[in-house]
Every structure is written in C-alpha cells, then in structure tokens.
Short mmCIF file of C-alpha atoms and ligand atoms in Angstrom, two decimals:
data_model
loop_
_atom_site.label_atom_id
_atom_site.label_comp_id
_atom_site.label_asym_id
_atom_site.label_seq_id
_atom_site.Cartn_x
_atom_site.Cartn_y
_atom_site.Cartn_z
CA UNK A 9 31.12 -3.33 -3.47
CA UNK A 10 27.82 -3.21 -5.50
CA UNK A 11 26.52 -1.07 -8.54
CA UNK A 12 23.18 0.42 -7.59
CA UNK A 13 20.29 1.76 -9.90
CA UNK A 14 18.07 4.29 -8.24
CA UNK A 15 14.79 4.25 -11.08
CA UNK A 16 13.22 7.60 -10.21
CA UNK A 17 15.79 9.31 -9.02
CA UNK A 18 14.42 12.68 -10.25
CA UNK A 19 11.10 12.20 -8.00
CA UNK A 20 10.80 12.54 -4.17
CA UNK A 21 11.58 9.13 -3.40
CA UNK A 22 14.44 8.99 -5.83
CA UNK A 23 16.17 11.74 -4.34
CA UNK A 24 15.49 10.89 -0.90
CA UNK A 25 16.85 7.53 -1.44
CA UNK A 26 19.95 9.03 -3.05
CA UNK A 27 20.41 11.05 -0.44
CA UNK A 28 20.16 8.39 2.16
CA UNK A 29 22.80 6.30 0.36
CA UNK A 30 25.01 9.24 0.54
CA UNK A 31 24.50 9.80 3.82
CA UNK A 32 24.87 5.97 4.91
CA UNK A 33 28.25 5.83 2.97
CA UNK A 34 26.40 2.81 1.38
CA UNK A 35 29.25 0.60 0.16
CA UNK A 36 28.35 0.93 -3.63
CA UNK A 37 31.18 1.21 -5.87
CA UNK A 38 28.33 3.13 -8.48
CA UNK A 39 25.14 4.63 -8.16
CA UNK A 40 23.52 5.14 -11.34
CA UNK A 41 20.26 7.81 -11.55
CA UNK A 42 17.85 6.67 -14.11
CA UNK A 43 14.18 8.59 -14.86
CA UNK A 44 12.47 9.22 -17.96
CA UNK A 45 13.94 10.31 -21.17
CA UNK A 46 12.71 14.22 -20.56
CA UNK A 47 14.83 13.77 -17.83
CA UNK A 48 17.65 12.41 -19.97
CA UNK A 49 21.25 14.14 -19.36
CA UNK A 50 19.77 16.29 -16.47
CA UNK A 51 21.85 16.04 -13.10
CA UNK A 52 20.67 15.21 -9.86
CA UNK A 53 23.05 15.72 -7.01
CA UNK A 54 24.67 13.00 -5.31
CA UNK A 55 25.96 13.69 -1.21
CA UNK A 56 27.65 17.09 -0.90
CA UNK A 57 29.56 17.01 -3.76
CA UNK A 58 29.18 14.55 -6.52
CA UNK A 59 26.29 15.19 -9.54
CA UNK A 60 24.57 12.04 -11.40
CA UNK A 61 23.78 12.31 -14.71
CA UNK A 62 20.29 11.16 -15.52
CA UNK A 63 20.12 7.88 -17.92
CA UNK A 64 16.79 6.96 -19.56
CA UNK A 65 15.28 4.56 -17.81
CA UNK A 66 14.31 2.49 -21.14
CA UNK A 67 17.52 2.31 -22.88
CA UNK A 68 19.15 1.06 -19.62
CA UNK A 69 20.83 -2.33 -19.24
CA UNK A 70 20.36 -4.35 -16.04
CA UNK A 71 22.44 -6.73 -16.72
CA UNK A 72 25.95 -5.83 -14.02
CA UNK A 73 23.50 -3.65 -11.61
CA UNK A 74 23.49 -5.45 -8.65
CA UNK A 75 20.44 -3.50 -6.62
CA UNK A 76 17.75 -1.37 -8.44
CA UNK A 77 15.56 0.77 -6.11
CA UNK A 78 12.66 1.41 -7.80
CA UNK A 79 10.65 4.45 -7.26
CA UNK A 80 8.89 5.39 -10.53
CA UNK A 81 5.45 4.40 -10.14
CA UNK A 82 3.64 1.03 -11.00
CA UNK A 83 3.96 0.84 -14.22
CA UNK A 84 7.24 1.02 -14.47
CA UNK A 85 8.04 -2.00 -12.52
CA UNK A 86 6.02 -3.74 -13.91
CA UNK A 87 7.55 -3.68 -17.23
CA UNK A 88 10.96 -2.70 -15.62
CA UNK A 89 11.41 -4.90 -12.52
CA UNK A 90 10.77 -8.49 -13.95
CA UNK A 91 13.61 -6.94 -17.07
CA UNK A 92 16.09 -5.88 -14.15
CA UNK A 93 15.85 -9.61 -12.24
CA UNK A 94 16.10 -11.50 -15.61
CA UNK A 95 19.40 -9.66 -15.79
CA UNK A 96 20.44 -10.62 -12.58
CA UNK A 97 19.70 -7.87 -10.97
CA UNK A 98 18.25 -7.45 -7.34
CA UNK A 99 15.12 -5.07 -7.32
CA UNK A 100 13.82 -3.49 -4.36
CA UNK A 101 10.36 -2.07 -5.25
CA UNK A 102 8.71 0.77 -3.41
CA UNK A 103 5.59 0.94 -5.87
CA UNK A 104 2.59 -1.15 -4.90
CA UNK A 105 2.66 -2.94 -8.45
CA UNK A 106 4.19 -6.31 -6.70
CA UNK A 107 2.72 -5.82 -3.29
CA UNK A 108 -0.02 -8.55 -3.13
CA UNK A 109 2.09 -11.12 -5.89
CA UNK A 110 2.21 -14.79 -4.86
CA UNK A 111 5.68 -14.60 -6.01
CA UNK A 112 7.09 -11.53 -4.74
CA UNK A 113 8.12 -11.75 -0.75
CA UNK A 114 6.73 -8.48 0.70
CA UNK A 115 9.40 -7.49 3.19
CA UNK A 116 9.92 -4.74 6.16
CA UNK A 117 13.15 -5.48 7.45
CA UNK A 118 12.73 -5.06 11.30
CA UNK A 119 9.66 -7.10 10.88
CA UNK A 120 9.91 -9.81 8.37
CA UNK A 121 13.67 -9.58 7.16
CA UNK A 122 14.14 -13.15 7.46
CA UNK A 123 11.94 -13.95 5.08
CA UNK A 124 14.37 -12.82 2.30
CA UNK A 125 16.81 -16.19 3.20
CA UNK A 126 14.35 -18.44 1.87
CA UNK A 127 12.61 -16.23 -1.09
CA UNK A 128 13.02 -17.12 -4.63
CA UNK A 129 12.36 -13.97 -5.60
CA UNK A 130 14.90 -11.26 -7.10
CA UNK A 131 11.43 -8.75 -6.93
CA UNK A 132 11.40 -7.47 -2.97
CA UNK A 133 8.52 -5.23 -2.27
CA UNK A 134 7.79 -3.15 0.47
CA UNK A 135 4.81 -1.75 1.46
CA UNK A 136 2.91 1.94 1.39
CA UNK A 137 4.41 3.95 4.05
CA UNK A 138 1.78 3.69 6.10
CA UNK A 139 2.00 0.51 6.85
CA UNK A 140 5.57 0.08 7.41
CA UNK A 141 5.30 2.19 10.91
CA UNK A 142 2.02 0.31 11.93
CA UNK A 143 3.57 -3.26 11.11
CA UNK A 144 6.44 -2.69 13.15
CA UNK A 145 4.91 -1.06 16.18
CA UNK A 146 2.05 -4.59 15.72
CA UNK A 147 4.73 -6.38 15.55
CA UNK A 148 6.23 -4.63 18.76
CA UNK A 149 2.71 -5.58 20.34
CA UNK A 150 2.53 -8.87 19.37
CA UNK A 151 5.68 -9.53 21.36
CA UNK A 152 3.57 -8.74 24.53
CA UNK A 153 0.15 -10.09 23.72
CA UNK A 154 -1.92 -11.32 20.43
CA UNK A 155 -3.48 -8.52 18.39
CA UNK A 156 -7.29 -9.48 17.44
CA UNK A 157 -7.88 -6.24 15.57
CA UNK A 158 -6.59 -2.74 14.98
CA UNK A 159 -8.30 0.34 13.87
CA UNK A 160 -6.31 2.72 11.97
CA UNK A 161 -6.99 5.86 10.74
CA UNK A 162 -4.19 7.63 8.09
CA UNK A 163 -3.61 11.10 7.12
CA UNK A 164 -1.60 11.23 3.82
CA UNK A 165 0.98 14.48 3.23
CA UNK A 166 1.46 16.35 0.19
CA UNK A 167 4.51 14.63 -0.17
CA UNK A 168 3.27 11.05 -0.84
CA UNK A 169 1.74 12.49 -4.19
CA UNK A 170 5.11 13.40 -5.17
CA UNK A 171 7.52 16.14 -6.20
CA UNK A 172 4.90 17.65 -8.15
CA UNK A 173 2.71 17.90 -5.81
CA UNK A 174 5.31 19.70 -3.38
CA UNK A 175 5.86 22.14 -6.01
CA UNK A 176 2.18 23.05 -5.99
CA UNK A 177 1.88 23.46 -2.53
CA UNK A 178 4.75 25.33 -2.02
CA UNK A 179 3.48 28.17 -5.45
CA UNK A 180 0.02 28.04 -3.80
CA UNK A 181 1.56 29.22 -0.40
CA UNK A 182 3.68 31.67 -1.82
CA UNK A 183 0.16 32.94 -3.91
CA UNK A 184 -1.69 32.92 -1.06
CA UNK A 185 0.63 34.59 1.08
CA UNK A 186 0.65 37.54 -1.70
CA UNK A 187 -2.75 37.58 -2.79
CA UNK A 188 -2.04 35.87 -6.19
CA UNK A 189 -4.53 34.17 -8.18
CA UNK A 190 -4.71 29.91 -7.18
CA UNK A 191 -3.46 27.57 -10.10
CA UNK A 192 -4.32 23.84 -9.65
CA UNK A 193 -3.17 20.98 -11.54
CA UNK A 194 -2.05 18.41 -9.25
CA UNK A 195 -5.06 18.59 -6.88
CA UNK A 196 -8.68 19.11 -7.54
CA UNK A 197 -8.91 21.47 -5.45
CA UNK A 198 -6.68 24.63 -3.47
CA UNK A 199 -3.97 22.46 -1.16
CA UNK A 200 -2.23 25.19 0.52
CA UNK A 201 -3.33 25.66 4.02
CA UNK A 202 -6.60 23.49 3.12
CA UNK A 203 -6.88 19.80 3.58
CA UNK A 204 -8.89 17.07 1.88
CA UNK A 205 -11.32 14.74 3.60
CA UNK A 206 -11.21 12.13 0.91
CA UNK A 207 -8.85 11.04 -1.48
CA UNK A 208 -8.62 7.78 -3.61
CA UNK A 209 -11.11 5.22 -4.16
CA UNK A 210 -13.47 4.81 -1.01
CA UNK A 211 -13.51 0.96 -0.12
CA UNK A 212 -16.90 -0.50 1.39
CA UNK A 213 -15.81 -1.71 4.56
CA UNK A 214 -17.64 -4.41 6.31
CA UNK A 215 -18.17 -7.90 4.98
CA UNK A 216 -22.12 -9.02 3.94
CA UNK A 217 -24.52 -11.27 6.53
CA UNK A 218 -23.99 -13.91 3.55
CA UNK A 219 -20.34 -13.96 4.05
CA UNK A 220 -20.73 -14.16 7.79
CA UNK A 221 -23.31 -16.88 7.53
CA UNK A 222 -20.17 -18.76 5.27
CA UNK A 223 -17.91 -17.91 8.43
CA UNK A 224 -20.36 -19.82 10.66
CA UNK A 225 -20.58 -22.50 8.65
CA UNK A 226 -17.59 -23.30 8.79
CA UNK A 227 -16.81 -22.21 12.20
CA UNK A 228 -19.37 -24.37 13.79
CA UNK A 229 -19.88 -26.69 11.30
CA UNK A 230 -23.26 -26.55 10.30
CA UNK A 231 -25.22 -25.40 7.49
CA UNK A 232 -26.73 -21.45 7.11
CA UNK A 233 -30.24 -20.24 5.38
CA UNK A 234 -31.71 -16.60 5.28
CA UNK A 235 -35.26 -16.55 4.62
CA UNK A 236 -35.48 -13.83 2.59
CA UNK A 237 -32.31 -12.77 0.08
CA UNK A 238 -32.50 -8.83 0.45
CA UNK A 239 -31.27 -9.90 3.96
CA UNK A 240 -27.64 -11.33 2.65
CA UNK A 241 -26.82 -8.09 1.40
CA UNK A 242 -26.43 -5.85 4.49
CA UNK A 243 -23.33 -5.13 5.66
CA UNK A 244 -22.27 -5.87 9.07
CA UNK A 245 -19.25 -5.67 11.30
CA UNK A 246 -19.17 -7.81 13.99
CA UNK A 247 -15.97 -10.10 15.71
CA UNK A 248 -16.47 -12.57 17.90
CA UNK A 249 -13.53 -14.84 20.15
CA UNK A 250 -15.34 -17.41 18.76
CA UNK A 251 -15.21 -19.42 21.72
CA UNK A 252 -19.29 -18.55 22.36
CA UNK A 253 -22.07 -20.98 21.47
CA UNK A 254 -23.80 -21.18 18.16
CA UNK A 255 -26.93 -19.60 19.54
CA UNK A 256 -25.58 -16.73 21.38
CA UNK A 257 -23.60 -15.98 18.06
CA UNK A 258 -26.92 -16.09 15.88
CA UNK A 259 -28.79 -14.25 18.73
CA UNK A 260 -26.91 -11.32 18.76
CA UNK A 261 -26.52 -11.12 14.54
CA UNK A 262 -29.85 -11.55 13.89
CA UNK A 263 -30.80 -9.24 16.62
CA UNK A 264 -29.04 -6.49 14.35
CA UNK A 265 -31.38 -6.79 11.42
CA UNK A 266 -34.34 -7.08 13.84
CA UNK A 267 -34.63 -10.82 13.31
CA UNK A 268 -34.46 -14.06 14.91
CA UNK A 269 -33.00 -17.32 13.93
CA UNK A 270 -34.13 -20.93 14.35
CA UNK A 271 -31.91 -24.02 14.23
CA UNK A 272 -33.89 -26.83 11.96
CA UNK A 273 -33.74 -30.44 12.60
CA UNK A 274 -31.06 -30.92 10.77
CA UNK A 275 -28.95 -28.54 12.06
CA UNK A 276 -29.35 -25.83 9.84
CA UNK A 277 -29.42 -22.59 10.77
CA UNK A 278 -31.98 -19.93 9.23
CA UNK A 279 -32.02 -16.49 10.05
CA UNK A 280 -34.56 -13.72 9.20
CA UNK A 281 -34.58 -10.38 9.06
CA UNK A 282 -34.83 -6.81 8.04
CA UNK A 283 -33.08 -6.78 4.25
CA UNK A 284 -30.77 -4.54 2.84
CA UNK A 285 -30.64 -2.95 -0.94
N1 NAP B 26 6.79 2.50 -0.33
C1 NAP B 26 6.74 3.75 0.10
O1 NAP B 26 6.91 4.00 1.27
C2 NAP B 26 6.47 4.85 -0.87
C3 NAP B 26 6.37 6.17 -0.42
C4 NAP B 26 6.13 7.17 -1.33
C5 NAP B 26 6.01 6.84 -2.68
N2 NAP B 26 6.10 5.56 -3.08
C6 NAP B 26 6.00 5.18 -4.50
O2 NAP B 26 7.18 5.60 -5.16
C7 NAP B 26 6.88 5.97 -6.49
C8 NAP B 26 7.42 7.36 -6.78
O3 NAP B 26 6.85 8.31 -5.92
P1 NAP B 26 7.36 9.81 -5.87
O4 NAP B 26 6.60 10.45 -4.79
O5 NAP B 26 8.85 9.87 -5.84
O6 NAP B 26 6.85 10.37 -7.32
P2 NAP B 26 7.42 11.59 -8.17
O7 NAP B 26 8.03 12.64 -7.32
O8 NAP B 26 6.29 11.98 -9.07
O9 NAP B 26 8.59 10.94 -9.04
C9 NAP B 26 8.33 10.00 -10.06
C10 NAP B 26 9.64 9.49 -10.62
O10 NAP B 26 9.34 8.49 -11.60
C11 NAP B 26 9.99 8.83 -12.82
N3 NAP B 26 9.22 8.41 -13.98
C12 NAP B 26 7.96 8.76 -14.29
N4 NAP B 26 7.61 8.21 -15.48
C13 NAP B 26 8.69 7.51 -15.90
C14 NAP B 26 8.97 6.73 -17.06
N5 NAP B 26 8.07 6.57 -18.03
N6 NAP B 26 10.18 6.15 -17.16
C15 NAP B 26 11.10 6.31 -16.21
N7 NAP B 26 10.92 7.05 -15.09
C16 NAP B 26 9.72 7.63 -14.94
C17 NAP B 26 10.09 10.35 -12.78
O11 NAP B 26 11.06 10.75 -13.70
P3 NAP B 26 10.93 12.16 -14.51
O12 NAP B 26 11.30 13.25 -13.52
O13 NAP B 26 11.89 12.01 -15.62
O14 NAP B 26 9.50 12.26 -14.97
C18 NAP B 26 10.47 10.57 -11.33
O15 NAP B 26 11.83 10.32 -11.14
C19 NAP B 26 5.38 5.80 -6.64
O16 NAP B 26 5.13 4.53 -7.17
C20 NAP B 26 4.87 5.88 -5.23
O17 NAP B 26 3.66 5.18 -5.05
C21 NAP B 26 6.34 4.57 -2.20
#
C-alpha cells in the first residue's frame, strides 16, 4: 500500500483524479490533498464518504509520499516536482513543464508504458490531452501500416482552462438565460453559448525553402544555392517519399515560387525564384 499526494486537488484535474482513485479503490493506504495556502484547511471530498483536508502545498514534505500527481500548473512542478523526487518520491506530472525534458520519460501507458522499466527518472510526464487520444489511436494505426503524416485539427472545452473557467461558463449561462448583465474574467470575451476561433499563441506552420534546401542536402547529398536570399524565406509545405530523383524534387519546389533550378558542375544545386518578405 502507497501514500499518494494529489498537488491540485482543489482544481478540475485534482478532483477528477481524486475521484478516479476513489472510484478505482486505488490501493493507497493515504491520499493526501495539497493546493495553495488560500486553500489551506478547506475540504475536498474524497469517494462517497470520506473529506480531505487541504495541506499547503509549500509547507509539505515529500519525503514518505510514494506517488505525487501533479496537477497545479507549470510552475509548480517545476519548483515542486524535482523537491518531491529528491525525497524519494514518484511524481506523475500532468503540466507541460517536463514534457519536452531530455531527462524526463514522457509516457502514455497503452502506448509507451514500457518505457518506464528502463527510465532513470522519478519525473513521469504525460502529455496535453489531446494528444493522449491521437497517440494511441497512431499507435493503433501503426500496427496496420506506417503513418507518414497526420493532420489534426483540436477543439479545446471550457474545461481544459480549469475550474474557473467552468464557473464562468456556467454564471454566464445562468445570466444569459435570465437576461442578466455578462461578467468576464476568465475569457476575453462572452463564453456561454459562443465559441472562440483562436486561442493561445498561433504557431507559423510550415518550414522555410532554406530549411528544405538543408533537407536536400543531406538527403541527396549534394550541395544547395538560392540565387537571390528573399527566396529562403518563404514558407513551404511540401513531403516527398523521398524515393524520387533529385531533379523531379527541385522541379516541382522551384515550380512553387515560379522558378527553376540548375544543377552546376559540381553538383550544386541553385534554385531561383519568386522571394518572400
Ligand atoms: N495532461 C492533461 O491531460 C491535462 C488536462 C487538463 C489540465 N492539465 C494541466 O493540469 C494543471 C491543472 O489544471 P486544472 O484545469 O485542474 O486547473 P485549475 O482548475 O485552475 O486548478 C489549479 C489547481 O492548482 C492549484 N494551485 C494553483 N496555484 C498554486 C500554488 N501556488 N501552490 C499550490 N497549488 C496551486 C490550485 O489550488 P487553489 O484552489 O488553492 O488555488 C488548484 O488546485 C494545469 O497545469 C493544466 O495544464 C493537464
């Protein structure tokens, strides 16, 4: 029997992962609830019955706590989580904090779980629920025939913003549904019955013609030239088997940009082109 640390246990995650220990009659002979000190001596309910009392999260002693689910945000474990292994104490982190560490194995169990026999690492993280689904119905795929690429579009619920969140959506419904004024705080904008085409940080996707002409060289082994510089900045997206000759590949790219390409004497391929700012 184990002693298990749920750190966030007041948030969405928290609860839902107290709840599923509960439910799983998880062989634990304690389950402690730690959040942040405003939380400190509130209860949060445990199965059916049984009521946690809330420890502060920064007073608490690893050292005896077997597993610590983490669930308080990045910052937290990363001051928290290295603390909790140094005291022995396995931490399974749901923030993305430790999600692209050398160090730290990044595990989904149906997918990966073996990984964990041969990891150093007390730190376990797991990755944004999006991707757990997507990995294990790829790796479902996989099984039947290789995967070159896979477009994926998400669409992220109130919920992943956390409890707060929920709360606003649920007063804004409850406003809307009796004409009451809208407050915000958690979104920019009115949530309730509304949805938002862009959250977070957009990402350029695509990689650059100069980073392409790097993936030829090396793919084929031969040297790469643009004639004029403006032309290494445009973004392009483009796969190839890359079973096809040289030329055909440099055909069709240049052909994008409204170019050509020539192959010099010594091999080297130059391509020109219609530049991008
Ligand atoms: N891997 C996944 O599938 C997945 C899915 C959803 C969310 N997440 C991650 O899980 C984390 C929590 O998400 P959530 O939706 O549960 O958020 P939430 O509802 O806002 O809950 C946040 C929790 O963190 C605690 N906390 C905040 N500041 C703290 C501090 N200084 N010290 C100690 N505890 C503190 C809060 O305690 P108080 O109530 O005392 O403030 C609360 O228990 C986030 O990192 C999120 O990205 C992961």
């Amino acid at each position: 029997m184990v002693k298990v640390a749920v750190v966030g246990a007041t948030g969405a995650v928290g609860r839902e992962m107290l709840k599923t220990l509960s439910e799983r009659n998880f062989p634990a002979k304690q389950v402690v609830a730690l959040a942040s000190e405003q939380s400190s001596g509130k209860q949060v309910s445990f199965g059916e019955e049984k009521l946690l009392t809330i420890q502060p999260l920064t007073h608490y002693d690893f050292h005896g706590t077997d597993i610590a689910l983490f669930s308080a945000g990045s910052q937290r474990s990363k001051e928290f989580a290295p603390k909790a292994a140094a005291a022995g104490c396995y931490v399974v982190d749901n923030s993305s904090y430790f999600r692209m560490h050398q160090d730290v194995t990044l595990i989904v169990p149906e997918v990966n779980g073996n990984n964990l026999q041969s990891t150093q690492s007390k730190i376990i993280a797991n990755p944004n629920c999006v991707a757990i689904p997507l990995v294990m119905v790829l790796k479902a795929l996989e099984s039947l025939a290789s995967i070159e690429r896979a477009v994926v579009s998400t669409y992220q619920s109130v919920s992943g913003k956390g409890r707060k969140a929920m709360d606003e959506l649920f007063r804004q419904t409850k406003a809307v549904m009796v004409g009451d004024a809208i407050a915000k705080e958690e979104f920019p904008k009115q949530i309730a019955f509304n949805l938002f085409p862009h959250i977070d940080t957009f990402r350029e996707d695509g990689i650059t013609f100069e980073e392409i002409g790097a993936i030829l060289s090396r793919r084929y082994g031969v040297p790469v030239r643009f004639e004029n510089e403006a032309l290494k900045k445009c973004k392009i997206r483009a796969s190839f088997s890359g079973t096809e000759p040289l030329d055909h590949v440099a055909s069709v790219l240049s052909a994008i940009r409204n170019g050509s390409f020539e192959q010099i004497t010594d091999g080297t391929i130059v391509f020109t082109g219609e530049g991008c700012n």
